[in-house]
mmCIF file of C-alpha atoms in Angstrom:
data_model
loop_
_atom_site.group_PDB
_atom_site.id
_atom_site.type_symbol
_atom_site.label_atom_id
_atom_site.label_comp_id
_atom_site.label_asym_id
_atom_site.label_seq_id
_atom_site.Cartn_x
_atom_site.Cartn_y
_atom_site.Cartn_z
ATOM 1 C CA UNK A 22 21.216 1.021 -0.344
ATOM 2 C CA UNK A 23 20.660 -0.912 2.997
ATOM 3 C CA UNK A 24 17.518 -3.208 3.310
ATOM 4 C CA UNK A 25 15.243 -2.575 5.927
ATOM 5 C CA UNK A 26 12.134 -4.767 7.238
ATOM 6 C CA UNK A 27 9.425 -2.185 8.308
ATOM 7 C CA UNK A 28 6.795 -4.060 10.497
ATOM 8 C CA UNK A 29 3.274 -2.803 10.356
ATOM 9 C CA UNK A 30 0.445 -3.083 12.643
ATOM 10 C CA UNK A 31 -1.948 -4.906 10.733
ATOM 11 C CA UNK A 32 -4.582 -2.011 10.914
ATOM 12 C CA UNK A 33 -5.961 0.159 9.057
ATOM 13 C CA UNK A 34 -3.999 -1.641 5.900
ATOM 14 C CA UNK A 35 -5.111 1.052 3.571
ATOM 15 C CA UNK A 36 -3.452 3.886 5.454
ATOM 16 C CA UNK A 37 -0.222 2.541 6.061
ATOM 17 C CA UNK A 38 1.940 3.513 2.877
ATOM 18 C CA UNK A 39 0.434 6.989 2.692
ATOM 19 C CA UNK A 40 1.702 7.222 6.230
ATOM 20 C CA UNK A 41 4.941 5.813 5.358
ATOM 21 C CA UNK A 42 5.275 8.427 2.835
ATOM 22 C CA UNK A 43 4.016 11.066 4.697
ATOM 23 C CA UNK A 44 6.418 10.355 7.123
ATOM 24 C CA UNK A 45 9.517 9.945 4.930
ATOM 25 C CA UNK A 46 8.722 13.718 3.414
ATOM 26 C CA UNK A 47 8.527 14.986 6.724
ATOM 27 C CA UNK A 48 11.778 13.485 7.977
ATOM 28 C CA UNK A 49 13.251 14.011 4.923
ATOM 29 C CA UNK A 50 14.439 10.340 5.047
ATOM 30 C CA UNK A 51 14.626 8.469 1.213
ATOM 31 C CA UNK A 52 12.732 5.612 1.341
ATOM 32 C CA UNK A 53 12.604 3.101 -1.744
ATOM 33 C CA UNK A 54 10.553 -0.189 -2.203
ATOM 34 C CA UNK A 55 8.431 -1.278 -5.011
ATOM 35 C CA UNK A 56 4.448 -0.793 -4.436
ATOM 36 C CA UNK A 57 4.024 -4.084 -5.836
ATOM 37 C CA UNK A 58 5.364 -5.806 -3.275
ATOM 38 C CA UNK A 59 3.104 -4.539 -0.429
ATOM 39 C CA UNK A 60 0.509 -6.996 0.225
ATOM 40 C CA UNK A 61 -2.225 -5.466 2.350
ATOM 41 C CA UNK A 62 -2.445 -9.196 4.285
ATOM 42 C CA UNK A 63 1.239 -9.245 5.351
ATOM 43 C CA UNK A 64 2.676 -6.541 8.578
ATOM 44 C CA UNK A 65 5.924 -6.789 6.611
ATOM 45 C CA UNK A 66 7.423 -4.656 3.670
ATOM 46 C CA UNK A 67 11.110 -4.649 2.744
ATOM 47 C CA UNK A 68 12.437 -1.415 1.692
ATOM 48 C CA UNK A 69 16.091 0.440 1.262
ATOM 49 C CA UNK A 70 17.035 3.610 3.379
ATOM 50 C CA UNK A 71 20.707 4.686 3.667
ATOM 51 C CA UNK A 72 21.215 3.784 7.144
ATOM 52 C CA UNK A 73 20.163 2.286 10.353
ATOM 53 C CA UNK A 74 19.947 6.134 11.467
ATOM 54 C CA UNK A 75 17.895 7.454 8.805
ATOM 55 C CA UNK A 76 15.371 4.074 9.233
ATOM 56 C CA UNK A 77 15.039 4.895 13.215
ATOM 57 C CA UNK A 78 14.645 8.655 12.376
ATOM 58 C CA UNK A 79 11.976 7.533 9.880
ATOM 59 C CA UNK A 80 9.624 5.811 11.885
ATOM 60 C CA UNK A 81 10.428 7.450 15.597
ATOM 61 C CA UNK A 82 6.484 9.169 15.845
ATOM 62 C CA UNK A 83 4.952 6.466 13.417
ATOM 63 C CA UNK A 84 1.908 5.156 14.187
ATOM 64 C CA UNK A 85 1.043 2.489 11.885
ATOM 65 C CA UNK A 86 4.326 1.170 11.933
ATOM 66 C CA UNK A 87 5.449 -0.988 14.943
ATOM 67 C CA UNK A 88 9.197 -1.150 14.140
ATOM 68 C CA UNK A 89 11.762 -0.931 11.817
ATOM 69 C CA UNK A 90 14.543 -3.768 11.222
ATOM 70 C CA UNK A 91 17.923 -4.177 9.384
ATOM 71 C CA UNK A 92 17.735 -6.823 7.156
ATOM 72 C CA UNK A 93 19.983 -9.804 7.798
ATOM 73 C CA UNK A 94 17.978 -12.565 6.174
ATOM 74 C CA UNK A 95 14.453 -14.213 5.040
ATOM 75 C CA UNK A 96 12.976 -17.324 3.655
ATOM 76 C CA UNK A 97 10.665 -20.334 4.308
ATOM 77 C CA UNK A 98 12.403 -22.622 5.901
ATOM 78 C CA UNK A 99 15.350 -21.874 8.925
ATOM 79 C CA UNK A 100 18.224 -23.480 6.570
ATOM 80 C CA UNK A 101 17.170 -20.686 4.028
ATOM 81 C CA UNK A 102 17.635 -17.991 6.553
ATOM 82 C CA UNK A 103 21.122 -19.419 8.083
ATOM 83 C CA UNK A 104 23.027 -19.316 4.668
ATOM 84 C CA UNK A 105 21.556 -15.995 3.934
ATOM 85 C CA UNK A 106 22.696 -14.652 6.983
ATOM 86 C CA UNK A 107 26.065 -16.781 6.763
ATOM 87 C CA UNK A 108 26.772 -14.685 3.595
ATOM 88 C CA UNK A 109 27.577 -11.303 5.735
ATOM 89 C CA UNK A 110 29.461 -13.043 8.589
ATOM 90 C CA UNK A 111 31.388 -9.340 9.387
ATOM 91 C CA UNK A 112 28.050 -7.866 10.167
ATOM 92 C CA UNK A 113 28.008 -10.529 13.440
ATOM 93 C CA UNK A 114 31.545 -9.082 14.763
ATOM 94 C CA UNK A 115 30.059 -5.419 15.382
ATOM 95 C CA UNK A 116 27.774 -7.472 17.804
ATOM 96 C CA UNK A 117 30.161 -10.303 19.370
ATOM 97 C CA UNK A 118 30.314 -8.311 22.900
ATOM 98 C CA UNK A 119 27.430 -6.188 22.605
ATOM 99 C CA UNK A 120 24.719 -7.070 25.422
ATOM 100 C CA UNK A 121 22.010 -8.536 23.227
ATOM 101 C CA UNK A 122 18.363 -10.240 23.203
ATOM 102 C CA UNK A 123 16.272 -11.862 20.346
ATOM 103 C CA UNK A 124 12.328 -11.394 19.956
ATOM 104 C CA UNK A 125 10.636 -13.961 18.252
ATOM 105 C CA UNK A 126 7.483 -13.688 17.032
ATOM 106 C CA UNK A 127 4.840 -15.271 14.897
ATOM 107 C CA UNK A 128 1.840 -14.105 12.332
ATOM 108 C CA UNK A 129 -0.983 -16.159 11.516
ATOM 109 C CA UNK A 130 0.001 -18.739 15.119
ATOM 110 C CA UNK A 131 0.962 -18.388 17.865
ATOM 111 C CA UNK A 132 4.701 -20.143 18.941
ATOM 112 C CA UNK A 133 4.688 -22.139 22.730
ATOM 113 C CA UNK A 134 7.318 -20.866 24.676
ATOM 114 C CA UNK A 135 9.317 -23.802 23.901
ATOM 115 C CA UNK A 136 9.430 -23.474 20.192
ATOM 116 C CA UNK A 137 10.456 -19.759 20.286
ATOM 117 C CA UNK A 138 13.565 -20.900 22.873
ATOM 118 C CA UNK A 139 14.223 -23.822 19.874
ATOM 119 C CA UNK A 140 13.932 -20.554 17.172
ATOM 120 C CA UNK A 141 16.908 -18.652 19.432
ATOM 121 C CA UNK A 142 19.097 -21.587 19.907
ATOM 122 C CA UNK A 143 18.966 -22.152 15.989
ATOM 123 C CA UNK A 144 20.777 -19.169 15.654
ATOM 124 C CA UNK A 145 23.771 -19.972 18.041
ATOM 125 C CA UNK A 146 26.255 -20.114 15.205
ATOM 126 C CA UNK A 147 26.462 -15.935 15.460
ATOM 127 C CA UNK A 148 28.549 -16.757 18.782
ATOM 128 C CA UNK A 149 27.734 -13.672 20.651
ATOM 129 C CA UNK A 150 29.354 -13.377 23.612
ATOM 130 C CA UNK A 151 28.284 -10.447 25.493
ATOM 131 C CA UNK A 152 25.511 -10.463 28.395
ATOM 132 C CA UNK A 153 21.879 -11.385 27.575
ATOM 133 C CA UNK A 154 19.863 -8.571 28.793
ATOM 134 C CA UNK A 155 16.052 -8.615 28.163
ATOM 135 C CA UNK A 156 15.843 -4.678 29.198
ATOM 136 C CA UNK A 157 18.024 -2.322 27.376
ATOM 137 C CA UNK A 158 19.993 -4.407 25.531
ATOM 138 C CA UNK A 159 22.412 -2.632 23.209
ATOM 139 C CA UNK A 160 21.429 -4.912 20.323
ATOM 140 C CA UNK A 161 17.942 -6.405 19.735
ATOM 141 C CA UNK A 162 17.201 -9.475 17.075
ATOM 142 C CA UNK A 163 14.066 -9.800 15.905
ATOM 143 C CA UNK A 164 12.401 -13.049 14.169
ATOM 144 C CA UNK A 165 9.232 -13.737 12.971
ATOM 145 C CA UNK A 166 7.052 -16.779 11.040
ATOM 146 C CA UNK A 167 4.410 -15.270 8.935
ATOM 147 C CA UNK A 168 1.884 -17.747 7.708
ATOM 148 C CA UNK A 169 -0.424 -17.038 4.911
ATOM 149 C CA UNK A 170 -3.691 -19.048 4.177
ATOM 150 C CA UNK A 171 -1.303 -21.919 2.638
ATOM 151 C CA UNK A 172 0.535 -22.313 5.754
ATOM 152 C CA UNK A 173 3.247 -22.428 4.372
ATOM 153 C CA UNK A 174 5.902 -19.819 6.423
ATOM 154 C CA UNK A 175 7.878 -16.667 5.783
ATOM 155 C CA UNK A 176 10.650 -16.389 7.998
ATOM 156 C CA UNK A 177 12.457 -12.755 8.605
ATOM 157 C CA UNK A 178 15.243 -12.093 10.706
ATOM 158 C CA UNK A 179 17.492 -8.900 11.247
ATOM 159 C CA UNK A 180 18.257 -6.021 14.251
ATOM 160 C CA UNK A 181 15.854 -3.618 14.963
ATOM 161 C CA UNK A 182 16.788 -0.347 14.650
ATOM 162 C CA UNK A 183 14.211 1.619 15.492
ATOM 163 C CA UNK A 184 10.498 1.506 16.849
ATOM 164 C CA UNK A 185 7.212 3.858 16.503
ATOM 165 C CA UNK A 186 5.026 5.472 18.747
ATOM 166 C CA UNK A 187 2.215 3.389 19.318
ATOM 167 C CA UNK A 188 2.608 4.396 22.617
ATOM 168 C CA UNK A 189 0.583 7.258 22.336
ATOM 169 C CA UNK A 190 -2.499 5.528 21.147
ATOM 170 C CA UNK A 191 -2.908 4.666 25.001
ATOM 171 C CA UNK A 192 -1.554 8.230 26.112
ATOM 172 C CA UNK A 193 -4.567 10.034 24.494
ATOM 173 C CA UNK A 194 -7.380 7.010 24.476
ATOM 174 C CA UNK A 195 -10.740 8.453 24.670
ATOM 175 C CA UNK A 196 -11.598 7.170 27.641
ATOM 176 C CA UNK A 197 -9.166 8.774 29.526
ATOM 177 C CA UNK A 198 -10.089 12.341 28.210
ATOM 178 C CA UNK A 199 -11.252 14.687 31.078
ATOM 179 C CA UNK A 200 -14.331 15.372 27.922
ATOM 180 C CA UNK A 201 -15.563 13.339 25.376
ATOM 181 C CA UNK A 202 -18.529 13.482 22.948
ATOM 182 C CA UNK A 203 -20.698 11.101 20.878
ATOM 183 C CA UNK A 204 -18.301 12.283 17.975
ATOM 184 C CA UNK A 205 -14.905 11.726 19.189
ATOM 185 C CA UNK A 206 -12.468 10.934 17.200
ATOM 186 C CA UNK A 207 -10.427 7.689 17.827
ATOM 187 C CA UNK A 208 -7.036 8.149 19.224
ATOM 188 C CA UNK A 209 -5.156 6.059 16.655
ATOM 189 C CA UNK A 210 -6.990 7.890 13.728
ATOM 190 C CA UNK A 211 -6.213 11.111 15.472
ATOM 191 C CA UNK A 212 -2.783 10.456 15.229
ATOM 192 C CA UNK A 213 -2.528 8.611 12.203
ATOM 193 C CA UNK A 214 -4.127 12.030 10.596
ATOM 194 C CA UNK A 215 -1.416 13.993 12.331
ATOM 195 C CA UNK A 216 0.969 12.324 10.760
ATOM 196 C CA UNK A 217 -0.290 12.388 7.275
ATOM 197 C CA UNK A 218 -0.578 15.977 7.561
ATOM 198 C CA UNK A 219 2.949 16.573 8.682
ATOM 199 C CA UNK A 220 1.892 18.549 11.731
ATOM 200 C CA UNK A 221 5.596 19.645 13.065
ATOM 201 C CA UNK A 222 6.654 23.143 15.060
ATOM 202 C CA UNK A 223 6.199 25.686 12.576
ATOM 203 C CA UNK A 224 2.876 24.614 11.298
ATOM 204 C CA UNK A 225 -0.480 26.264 10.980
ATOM 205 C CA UNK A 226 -3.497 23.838 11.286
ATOM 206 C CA UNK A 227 -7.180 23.946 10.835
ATOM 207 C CA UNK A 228 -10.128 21.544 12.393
ATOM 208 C CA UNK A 229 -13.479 23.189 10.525
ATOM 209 C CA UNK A 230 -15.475 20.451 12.010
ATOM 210 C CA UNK A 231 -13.668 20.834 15.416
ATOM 211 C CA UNK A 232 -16.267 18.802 17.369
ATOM 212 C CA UNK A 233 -14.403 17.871 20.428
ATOM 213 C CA UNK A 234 -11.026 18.562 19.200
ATOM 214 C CA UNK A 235 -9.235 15.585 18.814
ATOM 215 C CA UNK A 236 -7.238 17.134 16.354
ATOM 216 C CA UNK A 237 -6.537 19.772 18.315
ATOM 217 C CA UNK A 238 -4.546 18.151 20.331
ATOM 218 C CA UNK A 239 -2.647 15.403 18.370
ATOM 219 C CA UNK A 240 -1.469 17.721 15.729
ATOM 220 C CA UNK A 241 -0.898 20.205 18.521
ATOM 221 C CA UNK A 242 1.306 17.211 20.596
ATOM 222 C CA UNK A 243 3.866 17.440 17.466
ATOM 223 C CA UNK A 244 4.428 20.723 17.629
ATOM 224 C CA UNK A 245 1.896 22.354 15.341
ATOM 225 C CA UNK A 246 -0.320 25.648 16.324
ATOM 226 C CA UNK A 247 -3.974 24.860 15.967
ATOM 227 C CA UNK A 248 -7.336 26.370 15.434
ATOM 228 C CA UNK A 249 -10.569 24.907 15.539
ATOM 229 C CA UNK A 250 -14.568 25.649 14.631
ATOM 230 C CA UNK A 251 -17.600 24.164 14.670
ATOM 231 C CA UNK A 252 -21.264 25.398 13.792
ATOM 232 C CA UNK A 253 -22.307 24.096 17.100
ATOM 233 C CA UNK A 254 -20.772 25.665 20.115
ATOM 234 C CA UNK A 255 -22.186 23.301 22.640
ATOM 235 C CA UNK A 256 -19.158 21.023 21.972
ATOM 236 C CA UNK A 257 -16.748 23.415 22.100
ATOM 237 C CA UNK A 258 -17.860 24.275 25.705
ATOM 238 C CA UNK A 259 -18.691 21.187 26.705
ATOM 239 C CA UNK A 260 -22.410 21.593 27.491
ATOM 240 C CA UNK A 261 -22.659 19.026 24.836
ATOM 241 C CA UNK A 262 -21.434 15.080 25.056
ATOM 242 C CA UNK A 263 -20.835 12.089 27.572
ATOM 243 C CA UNK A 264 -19.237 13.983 30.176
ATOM 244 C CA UNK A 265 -20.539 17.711 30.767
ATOM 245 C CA UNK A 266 -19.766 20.136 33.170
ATOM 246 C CA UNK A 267 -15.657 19.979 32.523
ATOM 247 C CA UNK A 268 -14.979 23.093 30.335
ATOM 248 C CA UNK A 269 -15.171 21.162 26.984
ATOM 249 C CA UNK A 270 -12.034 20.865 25.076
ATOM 250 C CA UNK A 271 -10.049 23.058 27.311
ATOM 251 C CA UNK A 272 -10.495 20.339 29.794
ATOM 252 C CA UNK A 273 -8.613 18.087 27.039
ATOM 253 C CA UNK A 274 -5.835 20.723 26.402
ATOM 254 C CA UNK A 275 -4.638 20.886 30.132
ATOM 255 C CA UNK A 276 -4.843 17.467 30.463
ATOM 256 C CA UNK A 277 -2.334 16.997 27.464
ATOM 257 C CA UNK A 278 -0.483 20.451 28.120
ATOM 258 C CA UNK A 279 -0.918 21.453 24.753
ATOM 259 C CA UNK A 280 -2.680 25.044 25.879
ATOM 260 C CA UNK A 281 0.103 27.180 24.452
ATOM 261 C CA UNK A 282 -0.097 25.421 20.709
ATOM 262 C CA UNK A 283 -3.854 25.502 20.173
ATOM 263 C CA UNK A 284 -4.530 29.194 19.561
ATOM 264 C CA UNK A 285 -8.304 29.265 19.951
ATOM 265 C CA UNK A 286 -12.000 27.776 18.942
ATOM 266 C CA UNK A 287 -14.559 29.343 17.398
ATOM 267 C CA UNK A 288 -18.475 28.843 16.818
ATOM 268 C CA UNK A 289 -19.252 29.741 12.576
ATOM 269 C CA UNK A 290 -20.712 27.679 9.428
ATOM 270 C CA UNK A 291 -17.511 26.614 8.041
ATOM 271 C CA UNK A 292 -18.945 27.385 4.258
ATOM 272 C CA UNK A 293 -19.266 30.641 5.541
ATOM 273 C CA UNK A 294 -16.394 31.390 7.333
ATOM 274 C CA UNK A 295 -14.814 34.791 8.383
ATOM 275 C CA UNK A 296 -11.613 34.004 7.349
ATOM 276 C CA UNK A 297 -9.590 36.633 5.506
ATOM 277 C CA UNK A 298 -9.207 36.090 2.098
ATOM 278 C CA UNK A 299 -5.852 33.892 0.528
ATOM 279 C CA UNK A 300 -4.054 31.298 1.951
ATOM 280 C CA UNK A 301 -3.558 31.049 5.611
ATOM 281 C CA UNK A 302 -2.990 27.591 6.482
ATOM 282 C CA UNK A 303 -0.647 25.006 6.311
ATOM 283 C CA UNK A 304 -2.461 21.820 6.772
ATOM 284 C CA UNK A 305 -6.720 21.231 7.485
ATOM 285 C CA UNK A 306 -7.098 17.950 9.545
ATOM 286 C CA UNK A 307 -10.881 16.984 10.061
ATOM 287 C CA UNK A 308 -13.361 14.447 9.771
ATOM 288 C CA UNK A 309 -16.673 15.805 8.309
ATOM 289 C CA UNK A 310 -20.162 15.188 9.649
ATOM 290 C CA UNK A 311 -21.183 12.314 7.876
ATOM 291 C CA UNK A 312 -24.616 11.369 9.258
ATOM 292 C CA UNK A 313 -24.046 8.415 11.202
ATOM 293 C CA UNK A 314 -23.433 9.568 15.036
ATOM 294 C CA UNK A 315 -24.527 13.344 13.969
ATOM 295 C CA UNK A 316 -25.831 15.017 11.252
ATOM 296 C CA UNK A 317 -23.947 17.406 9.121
ATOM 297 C CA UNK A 318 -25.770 21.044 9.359
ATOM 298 C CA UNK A 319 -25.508 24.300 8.036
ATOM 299 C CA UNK A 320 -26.549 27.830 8.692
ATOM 300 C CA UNK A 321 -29.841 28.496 7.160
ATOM 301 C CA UNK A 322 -33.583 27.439 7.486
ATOM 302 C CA UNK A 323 -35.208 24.530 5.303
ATOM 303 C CA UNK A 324 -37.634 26.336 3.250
ATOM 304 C CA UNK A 325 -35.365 29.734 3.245
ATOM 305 C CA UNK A 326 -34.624 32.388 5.275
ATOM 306 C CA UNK A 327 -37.548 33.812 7.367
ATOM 307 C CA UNK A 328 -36.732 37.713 7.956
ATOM 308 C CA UNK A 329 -39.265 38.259 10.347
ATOM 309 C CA UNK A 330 -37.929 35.371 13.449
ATOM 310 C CA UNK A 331 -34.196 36.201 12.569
ATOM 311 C CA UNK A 332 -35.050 40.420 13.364
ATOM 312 C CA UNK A 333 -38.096 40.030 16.050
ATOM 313 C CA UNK A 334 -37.025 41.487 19.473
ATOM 314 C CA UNK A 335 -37.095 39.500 22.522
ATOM 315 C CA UNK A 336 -37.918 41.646 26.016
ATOM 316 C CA UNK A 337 -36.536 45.050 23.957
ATOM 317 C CA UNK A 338 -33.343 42.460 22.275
ATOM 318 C CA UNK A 339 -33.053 41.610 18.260
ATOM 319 C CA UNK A 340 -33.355 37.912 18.323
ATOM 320 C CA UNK A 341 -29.863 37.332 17.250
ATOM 321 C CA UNK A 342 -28.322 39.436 19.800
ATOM 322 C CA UNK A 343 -29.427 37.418 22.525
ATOM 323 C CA UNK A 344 -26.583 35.359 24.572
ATOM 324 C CA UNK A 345 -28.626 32.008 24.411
ATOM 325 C CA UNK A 346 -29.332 32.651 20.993
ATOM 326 C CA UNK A 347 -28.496 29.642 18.242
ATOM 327 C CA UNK A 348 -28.665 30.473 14.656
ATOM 328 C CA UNK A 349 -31.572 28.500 12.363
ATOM 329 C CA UNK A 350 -29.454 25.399 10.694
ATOM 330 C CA UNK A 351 -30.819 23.166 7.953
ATOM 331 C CA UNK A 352 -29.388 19.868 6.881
ATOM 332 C CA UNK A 353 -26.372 19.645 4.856
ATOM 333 C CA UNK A 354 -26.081 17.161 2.598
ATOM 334 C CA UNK A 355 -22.996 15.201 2.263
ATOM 335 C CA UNK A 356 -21.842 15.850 -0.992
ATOM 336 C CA UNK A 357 -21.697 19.419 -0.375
ATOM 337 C CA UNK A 358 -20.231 19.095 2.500
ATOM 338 C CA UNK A 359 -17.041 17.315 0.661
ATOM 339 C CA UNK A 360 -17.628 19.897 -2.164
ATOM 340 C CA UNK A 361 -17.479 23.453 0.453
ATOM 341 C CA UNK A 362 -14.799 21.686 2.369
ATOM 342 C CA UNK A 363 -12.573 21.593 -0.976
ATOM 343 C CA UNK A 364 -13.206 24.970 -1.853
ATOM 344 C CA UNK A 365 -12.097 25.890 1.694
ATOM 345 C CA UNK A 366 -8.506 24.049 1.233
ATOM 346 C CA UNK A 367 -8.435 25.285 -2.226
ATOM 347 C CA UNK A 368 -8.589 28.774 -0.875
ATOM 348 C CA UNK A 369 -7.092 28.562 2.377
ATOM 349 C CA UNK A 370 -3.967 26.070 2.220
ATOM 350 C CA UNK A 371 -0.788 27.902 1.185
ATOM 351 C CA UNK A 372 1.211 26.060 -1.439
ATOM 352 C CA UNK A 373 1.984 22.158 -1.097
ATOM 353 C CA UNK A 374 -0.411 22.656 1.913
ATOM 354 C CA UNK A 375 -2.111 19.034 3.101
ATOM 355 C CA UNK A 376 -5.738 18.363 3.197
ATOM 356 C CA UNK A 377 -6.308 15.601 5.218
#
C-alpha cells in the first residue's frame, strides 16, 4: 500500500496512537505501521493507507494529528531526498500544471526565511509549471528538518493530503465559554476524548461526572446524543463556578448549538444511579473527581446514616422534600471511585461499547 507521513502535534505523546486508532475504526480507514517505529520524541510516523482519499478521510476531525502527507521521499541529507524522489519521476507529471505551494518547516530549530526559500529552490528539478498560489493551491508540498538531540537531521518531503481539526481547540477554548467552573475540562482533552470514544450521529453517550459539561458538548459537536449527571447540582445550574448567573451548561449548549443532541442533565450519586437495568449506552466519556481542584463525594454521611436529620420536618416539610435541600455526602475515595465507575460501564455499555 501507499506510504503516508502523518504529522503529530507534539502533545499529549501518549494519546496520539490510541487516537489514531480510534480514529481509523471509526472511519473505517486501514491503517498499517509498525508500533516500533513510533518514537514518542518525533511529530512524525510513516504509515500505509490505500489512498490519498482514505488518508484525508482518516484524519479530517483529528485532533492530535496536524496533517497527513503522501510520501515522496526522506533522509538526512537533501541529496538523499532528491534521488529518492527522482525514483518516481511520473508522480511529478500529475502536478506539472497544477497551481502549487511548498511549506517548509523545521523541528528542533527554527529555519530564517532565507534558508527555507534555499530548501524550495533545491527542489526545482520537479519543473512545475503551473501558478504559485499561497491560498488554495490545488497541490501543497510539505518539507520538514527534524533534529534530534544529535543534531543530526531527518528530512521528509511529500503532498499533503489531508489536515485535522485543530481548529476546534480554539472554537470551544474555555475562556470563551458563556460558563465555566474550577473543573473544566480543557478543550483539546475534550475533544481528544471525543474522538477516542467514537462519538458519531447515532451514538448514545454518558458524562457521570458531568461537572460543567465539557463533554457534553464535544461529543455532542460530532453528532452524538448526550446525557449528563453530577452529585452536585450547583454546576449543572450554574450557581456554582467562575462565572455565575448564566444558566450553567445550557449557557454552553446555545453558544455551540448543540441543544437538540444533549438530551438532558441530571443531579444523582452516580454509584447509585436510577438507571434501568442492562445496557443502555454506547460510549461513557468523563473525567472523575480526583481530588486536586475538587474532591470526589458521595451520597452518605461519614460516620453512617443518621435517620433522625434525613426524616425531621422543617416548618410542617420532611427534610428531604425541601427545594433547597442537598443530600448528606461523605468523601469518596479514589479507588472506589475508579472501581463504581467500572461497574457502571460494565453494566451500562452495550457490546464493544467505549469507556473512556
Amino acid at each position: 500500500m501507499p506510504k503516508f507521513i502523518v504529522y503529530f502535534a507534539q502533545l499529549h505523546e501518549d494519546f496520539r496512537l490510541p487516537e489514531l486508532d480510534a480514529l481509523s475504526k471509526l472511519e473505517n480507514v486501514r491503517v498499517e505501521y509498525d508500533p516500533r517505529s513510533y518514537i514518542r520524541s518525533s511529530p512524525f510516523l510513516v504509515v500505509e493507507i490505500s489512498s490519498s482519499e482514505q488518508a484525508a478521510k482518516l484524519v479530517r476531525r483529528a485532533i492530535l494529528i496536524r496533517s497527513i502527507i503522501e510520501y515522496w521521499g526522506s533522509g538526512h541529507t537533501y541529496s538523499d531526498v532528491y534521488a529518492e524522489v527522482k525514483h518516481e519521476q511520473e508522480r511529478w507529471a500529475l502536478y506539472k500544471t497544477s497551481s502549487f505551494k511548498f511549506t517548509v518547516d523545521a523541528f528542533g530549530k527554527s529555519l530564517t526565511q532565507e534558508e527555507k526559500v534555499r530548501v524550495i529552490n533545491g527542489f526545482s528539478f520537479l519543473e512545475f509549471t503551473g501558478p504559485i498560489r499561497m491560498r488554495n493551491a490545488q497541490a501543497e508540498f510539505f518539507v520538514c528538518e527534524e533534529y534530534d538531540e544529535t543534531r543530526e537531521p531527518k528530512i521528509w518531503f511529500g503532498r499533503v493530503v489531508g489536515t485535522g481539526s485543530r481548529d476546534l481547540i480554539d472554537r470551544f477554548d474555555v475562556k470563551k465559554r458563556k460558563y465555566l467552573g474550577n473543573t473544566t475540562m480543557d478543550a483539546e482533552l475534550s475533544l481528544l476524548m471525543a474522538n477516542q470514544a467514537q462519538a458519531q450521529n447515532g451514538m448514545f453517550v454518558y458524562d457521570p461526572f458531568v461537572g460543567t459539561g465539557s463533554f457534553l458538548l464535544t461529543c455532542a459537536h460530532f453528532g452524538a446524543c448526550t446525557v449528563g449527571s453530577d452529585i452536585d447540582g450547583r454546576q449543572i445550574r450554574g450557581t456554582a463556578g467562575f462565572k455565575r448567573g448564566v444558566d450553567g451548561i445550557r449557557a454552553n449548549l446555545a453558544q455551540y448549538n448543540v441543544e437538540s443532541r444533549v438530551i438532558d442533565t441530571a443531579v444523582f450519586d452516580a454509584s447509585r444511579n436510577p438507571w434501568r437495568p442492562g445496557p443502555l449506552f454506547d460510549a461513557i466519556v468523563t473525567d472523575p473527581p480526583y481530588g486536586v481542584r475538587a474532591g470526589a463525594k458521595r451520597q452518605g454521611r461519614v460516620g453512617g446514616t443518621k435517620s433522625e436529620l434525613s426524616l425531621r420536618l422543617v416548618d410542617g416539610t420532611p427534610n428531604h422534600a425541601r427545594p433547597d435541600y442537598y443530600p448528606p455526602t461523605e468523601p469518596y475515595e479514589m479507588s472506589f471511585v475508579i472501581r463504581d465507575l467500572l461497574h457502571l460501564a460494565a453494566e451500562k455499555l452495550v457490546v464493544g461499547g467505549r469507556l473512556v
